[in-house]
Tab-separated table of C-alpha atoms in Angstrom:
chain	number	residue	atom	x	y	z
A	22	UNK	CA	-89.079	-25.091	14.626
A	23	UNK	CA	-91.798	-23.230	16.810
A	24	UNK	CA	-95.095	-23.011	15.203
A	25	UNK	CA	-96.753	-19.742	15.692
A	26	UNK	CA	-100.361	-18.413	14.843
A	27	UNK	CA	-101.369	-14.810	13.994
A	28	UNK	CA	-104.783	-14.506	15.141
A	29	UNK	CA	-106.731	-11.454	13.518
A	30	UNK	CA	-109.875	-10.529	13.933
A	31	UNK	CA	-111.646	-8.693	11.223
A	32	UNK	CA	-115.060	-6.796	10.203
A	33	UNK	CA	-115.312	-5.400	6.799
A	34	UNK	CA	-111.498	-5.618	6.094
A	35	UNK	CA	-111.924	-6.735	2.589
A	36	UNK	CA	-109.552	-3.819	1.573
A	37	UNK	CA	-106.268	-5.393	3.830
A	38	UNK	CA	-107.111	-8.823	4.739
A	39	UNK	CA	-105.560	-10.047	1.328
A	40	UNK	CA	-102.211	-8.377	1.297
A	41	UNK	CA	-102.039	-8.665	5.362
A	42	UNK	CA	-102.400	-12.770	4.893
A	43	UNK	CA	-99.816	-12.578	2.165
A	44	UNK	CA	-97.287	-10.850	3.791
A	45	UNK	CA	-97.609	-12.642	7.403
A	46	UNK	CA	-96.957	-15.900	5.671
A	47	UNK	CA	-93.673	-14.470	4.167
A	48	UNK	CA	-92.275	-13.944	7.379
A	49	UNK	CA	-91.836	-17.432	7.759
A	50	UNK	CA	-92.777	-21.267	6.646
A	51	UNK	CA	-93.734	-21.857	10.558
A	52	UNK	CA	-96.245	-19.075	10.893
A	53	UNK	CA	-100.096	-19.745	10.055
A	54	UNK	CA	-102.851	-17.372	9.836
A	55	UNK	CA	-106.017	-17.797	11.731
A	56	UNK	CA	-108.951	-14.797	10.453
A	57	UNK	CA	-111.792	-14.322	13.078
A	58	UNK	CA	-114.204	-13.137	10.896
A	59	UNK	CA	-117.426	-11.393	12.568
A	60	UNK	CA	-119.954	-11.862	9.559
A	61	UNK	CA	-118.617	-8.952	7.699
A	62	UNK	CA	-120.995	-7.354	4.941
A	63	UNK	CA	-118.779	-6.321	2.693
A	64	UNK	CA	-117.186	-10.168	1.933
A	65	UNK	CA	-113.939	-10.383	4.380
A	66	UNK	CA	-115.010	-14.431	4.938
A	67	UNK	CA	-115.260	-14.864	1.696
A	68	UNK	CA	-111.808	-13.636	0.526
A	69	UNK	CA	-110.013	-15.778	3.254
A	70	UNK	CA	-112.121	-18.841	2.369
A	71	UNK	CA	-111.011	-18.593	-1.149
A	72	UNK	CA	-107.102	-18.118	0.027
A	73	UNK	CA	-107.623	-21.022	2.292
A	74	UNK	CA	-109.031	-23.265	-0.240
A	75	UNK	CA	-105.220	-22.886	-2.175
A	76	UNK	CA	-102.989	-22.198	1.594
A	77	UNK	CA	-103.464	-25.013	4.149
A	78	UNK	CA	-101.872	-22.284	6.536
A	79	UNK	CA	-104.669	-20.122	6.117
A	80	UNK	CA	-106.925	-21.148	8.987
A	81	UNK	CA	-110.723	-19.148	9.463
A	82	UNK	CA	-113.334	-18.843	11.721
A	83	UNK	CA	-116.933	-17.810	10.753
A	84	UNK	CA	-119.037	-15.810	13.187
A	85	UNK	CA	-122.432	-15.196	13.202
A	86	UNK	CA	-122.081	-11.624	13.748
A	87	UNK	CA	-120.159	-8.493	14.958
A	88	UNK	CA	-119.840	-9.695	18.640
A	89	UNK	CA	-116.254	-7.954	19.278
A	90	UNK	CA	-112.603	-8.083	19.323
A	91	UNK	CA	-112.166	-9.468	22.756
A	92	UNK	CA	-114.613	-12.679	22.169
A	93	UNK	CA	-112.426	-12.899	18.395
A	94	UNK	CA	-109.349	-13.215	20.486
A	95	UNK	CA	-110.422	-15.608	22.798
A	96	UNK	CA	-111.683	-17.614	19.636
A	97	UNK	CA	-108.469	-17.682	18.377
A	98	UNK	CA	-106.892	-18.641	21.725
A	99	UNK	CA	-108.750	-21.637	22.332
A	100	UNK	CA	-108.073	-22.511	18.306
A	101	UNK	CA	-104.247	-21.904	18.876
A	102	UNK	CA	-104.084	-24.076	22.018
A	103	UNK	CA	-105.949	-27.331	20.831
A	104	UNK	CA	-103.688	-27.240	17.521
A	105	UNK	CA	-100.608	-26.847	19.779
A	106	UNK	CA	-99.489	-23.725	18.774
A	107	UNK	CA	-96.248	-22.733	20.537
A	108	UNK	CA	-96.514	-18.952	20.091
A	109	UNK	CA	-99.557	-17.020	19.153
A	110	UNK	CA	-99.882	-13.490	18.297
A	111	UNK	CA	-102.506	-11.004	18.052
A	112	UNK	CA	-102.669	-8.442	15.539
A	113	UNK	CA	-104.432	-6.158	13.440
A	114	UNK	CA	-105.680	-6.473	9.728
A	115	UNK	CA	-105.316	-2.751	8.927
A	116	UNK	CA	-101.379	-2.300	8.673
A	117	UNK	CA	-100.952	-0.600	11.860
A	118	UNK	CA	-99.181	-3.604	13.535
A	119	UNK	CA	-95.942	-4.249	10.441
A	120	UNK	CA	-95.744	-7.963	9.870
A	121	UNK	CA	-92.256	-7.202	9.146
A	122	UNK	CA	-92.142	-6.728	13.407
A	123	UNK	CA	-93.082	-10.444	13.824
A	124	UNK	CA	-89.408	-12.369	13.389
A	125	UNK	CA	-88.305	-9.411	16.249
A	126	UNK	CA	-91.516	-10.282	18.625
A	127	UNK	CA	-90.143	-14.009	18.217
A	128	UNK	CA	-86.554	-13.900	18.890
A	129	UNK	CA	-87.462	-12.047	21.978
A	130	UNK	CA	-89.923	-15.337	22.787
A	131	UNK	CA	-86.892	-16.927	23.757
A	132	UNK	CA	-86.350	-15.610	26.943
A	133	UNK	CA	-89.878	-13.804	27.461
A	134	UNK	CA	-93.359	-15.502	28.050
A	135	UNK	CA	-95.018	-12.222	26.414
A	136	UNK	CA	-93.912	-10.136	24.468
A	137	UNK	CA	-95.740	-6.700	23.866
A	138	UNK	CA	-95.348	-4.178	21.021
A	139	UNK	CA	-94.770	-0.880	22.650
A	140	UNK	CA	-95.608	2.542	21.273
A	141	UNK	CA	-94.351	4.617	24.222
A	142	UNK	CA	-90.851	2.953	24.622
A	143	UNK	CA	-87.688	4.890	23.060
A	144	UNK	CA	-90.265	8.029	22.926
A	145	UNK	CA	-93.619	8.128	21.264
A	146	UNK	CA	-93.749	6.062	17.884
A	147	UNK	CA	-97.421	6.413	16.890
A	148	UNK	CA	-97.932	8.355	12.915
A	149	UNK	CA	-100.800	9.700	11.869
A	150	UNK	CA	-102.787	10.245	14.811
A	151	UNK	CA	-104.750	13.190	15.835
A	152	UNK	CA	-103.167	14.644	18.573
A	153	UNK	CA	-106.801	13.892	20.943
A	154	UNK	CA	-106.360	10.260	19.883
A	155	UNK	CA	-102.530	10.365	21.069
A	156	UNK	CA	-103.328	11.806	24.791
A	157	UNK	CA	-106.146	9.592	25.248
A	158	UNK	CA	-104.366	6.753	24.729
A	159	UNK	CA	-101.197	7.570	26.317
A	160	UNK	CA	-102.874	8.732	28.906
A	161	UNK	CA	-105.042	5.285	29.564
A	162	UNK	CA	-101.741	3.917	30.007
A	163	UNK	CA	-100.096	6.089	32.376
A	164	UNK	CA	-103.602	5.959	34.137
A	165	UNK	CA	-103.760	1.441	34.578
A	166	UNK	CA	-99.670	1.672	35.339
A	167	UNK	CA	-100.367	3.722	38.389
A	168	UNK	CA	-103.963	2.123	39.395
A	169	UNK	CA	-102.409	-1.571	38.517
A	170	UNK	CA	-99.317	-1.377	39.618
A	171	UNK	CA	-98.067	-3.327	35.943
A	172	UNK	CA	-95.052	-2.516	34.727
A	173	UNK	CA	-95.864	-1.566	31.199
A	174	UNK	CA	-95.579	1.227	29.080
A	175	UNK	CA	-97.937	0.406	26.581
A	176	UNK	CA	-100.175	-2.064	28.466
A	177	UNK	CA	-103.557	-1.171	25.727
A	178	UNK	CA	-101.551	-2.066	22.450
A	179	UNK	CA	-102.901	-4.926	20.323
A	180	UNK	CA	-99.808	-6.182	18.716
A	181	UNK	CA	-98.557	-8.974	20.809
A	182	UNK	CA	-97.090	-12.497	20.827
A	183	UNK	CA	-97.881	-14.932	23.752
A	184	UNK	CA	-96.695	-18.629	24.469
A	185	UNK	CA	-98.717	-21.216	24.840
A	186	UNK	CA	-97.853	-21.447	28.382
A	187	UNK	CA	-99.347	-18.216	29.507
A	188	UNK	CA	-102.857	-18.619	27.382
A	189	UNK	CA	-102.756	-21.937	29.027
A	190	UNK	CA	-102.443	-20.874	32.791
A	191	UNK	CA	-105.365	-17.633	32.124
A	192	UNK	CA	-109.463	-19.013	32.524
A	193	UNK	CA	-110.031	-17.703	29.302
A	194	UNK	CA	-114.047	-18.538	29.859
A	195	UNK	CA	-113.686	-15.455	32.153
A	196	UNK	CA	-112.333	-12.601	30.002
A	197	UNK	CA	-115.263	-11.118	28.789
A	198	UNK	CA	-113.738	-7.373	28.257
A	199	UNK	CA	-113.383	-5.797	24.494
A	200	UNK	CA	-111.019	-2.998	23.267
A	201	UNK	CA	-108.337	-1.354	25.509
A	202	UNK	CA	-109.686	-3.229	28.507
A	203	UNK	CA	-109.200	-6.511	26.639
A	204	UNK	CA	-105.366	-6.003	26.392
A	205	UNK	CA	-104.989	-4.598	29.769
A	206	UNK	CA	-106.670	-7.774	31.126
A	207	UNK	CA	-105.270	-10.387	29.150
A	208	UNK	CA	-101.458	-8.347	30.084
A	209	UNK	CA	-102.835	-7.996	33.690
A	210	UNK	CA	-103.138	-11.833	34.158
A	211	UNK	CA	-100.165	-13.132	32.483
A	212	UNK	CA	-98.288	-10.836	34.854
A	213	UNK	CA	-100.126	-11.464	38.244
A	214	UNK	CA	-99.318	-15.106	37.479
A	215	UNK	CA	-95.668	-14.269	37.428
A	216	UNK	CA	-94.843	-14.287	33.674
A	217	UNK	CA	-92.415	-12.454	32.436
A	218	UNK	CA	-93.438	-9.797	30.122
A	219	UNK	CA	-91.135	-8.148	27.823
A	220	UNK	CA	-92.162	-4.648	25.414
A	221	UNK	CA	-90.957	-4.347	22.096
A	222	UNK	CA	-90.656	-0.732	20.710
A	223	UNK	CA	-92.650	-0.702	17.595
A	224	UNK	CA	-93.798	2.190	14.912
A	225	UNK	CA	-97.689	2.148	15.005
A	226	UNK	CA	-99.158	3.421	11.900
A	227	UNK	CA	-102.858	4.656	11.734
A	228	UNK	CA	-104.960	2.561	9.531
A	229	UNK	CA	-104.124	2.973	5.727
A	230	UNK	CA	-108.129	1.969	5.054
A	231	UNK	CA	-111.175	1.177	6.322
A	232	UNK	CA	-112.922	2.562	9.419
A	233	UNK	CA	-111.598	2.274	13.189
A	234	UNK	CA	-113.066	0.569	15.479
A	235	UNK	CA	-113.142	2.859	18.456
A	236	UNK	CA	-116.346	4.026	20.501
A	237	UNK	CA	-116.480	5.740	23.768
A	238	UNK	CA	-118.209	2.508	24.851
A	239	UNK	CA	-114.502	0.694	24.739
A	240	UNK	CA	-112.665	3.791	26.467
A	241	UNK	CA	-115.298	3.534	29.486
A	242	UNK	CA	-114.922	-0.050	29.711
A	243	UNK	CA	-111.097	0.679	30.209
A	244	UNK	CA	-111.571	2.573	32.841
A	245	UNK	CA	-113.489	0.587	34.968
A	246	UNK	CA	-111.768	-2.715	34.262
A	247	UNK	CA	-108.822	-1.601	35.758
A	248	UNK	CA	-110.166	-0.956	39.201
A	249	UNK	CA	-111.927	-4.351	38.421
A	250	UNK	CA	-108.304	-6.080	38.212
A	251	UNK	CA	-106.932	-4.772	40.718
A	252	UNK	CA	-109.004	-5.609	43.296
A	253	UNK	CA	-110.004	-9.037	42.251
A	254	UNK	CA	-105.790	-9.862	42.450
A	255	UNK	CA	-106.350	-8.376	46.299
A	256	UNK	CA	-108.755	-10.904	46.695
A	257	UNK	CA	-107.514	-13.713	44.878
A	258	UNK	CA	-110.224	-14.272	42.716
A	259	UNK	CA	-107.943	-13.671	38.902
């Protein structure tokens, strides 16, 4: 069997990160857990340390602080590759991304090299967003389709499942983006270098706890980075 690695990066998830460990694993005796943790105040690192110590697939990484979601993920990456994971996923602790979705993500690994979870395929299947939250996003992907040419209708989602092949073939010591930029980068690459990405529709539910991470700081880095991309794949230099 395939062994496959959620990688989740978390600050102050002490509310989810229990139940969201527990009901990864039961999707399958192949699938591990690797927690990113980013020094979180209110005792994430601890909880996951004390799962581990009874769960030898319960795998964590300590940080020394909050130094984002895009440096967590690349963290993980490297992790997943020198263990010689086959497929790796990235999710989220808070319950938007359904661990129930992962045995779908991985029969479609069998003919795709990426697969991504799509809220804008078969309509719009977002709940609980406010409706400024909704455009924004849907329109930051309508926006890097037409500036990057990538065929994706949800290129900024988080929930995602790569093979090892494609996290092999990207320079991971040069993605240095965070937030929506991070996904459209890491999906940018793996396509440029002729992998084939498939999207999975998927129901994305709005955090059931906790506080989002989003900042205005992420949603201008978007913006940029995909004029970044694209011109850097002009110029060979992904």
């Amino acid at each position: 069997m395939a062994r496959t690695l959620v990688v989740t990066p978390t600050y102050n998830e002490a509310e989810n990160i229990e139940r969201f460990v527990a009901e990864v694993l039961a999707q399958g005796p192949d699938i591990d857990v690797l927690v990113v943790d980013d020094n979180s105040p209110d005792g994430t690192g601890d909880i996951v340390s004390r799962i581990q110590s009874k769960n030898s697939r319960v795998h964590l990484i300590r940080r020394a602080s909050k130094m984002g979601l895009g440096t967590a993920y690349v963290e993980g990456f490297k992790y997943a590759i020198k263990n010689k994971y086959d497929y790796i996923f990235e999710m989220d602790t808070d319950f938007s991304h359904s661990p129930a979705e992962i045995p779908n993500f991985l029969k479609k690994m069998s003919t795709c090299d990426l697969v991504v979870g799509s809220r804008y395929t078969n309509g719009v299947r977002v709940i609980n967003w406010p409706i400024r939250r909704l455009i924004l996003s849907y329109s930051a992907n309508l926006y890097t389709r037409i500036i990057t040419g990538m065929p994706l209708k949800d290129a900024t989602g988080g929930f995602k499942c790569f093979s090892r092949k494609v996290l092999e073939a990207i320079d991971l010591d040069k993605v240095h983006s965070n937030g929506y930029s991070f996904q459209i980068e890491m999906n940018f690459k793996a396509w440029a270098k002729g992998f084939k990405i498939c999207e999975h529709p998927i129901i994305f539910m709005d955090r059931q706890s906790g506080v989002s991470k989003m900042s205005k700081k992420i949603v201008y880095e978007a913006v940029f980075m995909v004029w970044r991309l694209k011109f850097r794949k002009i110029f060979g230099r992904l």
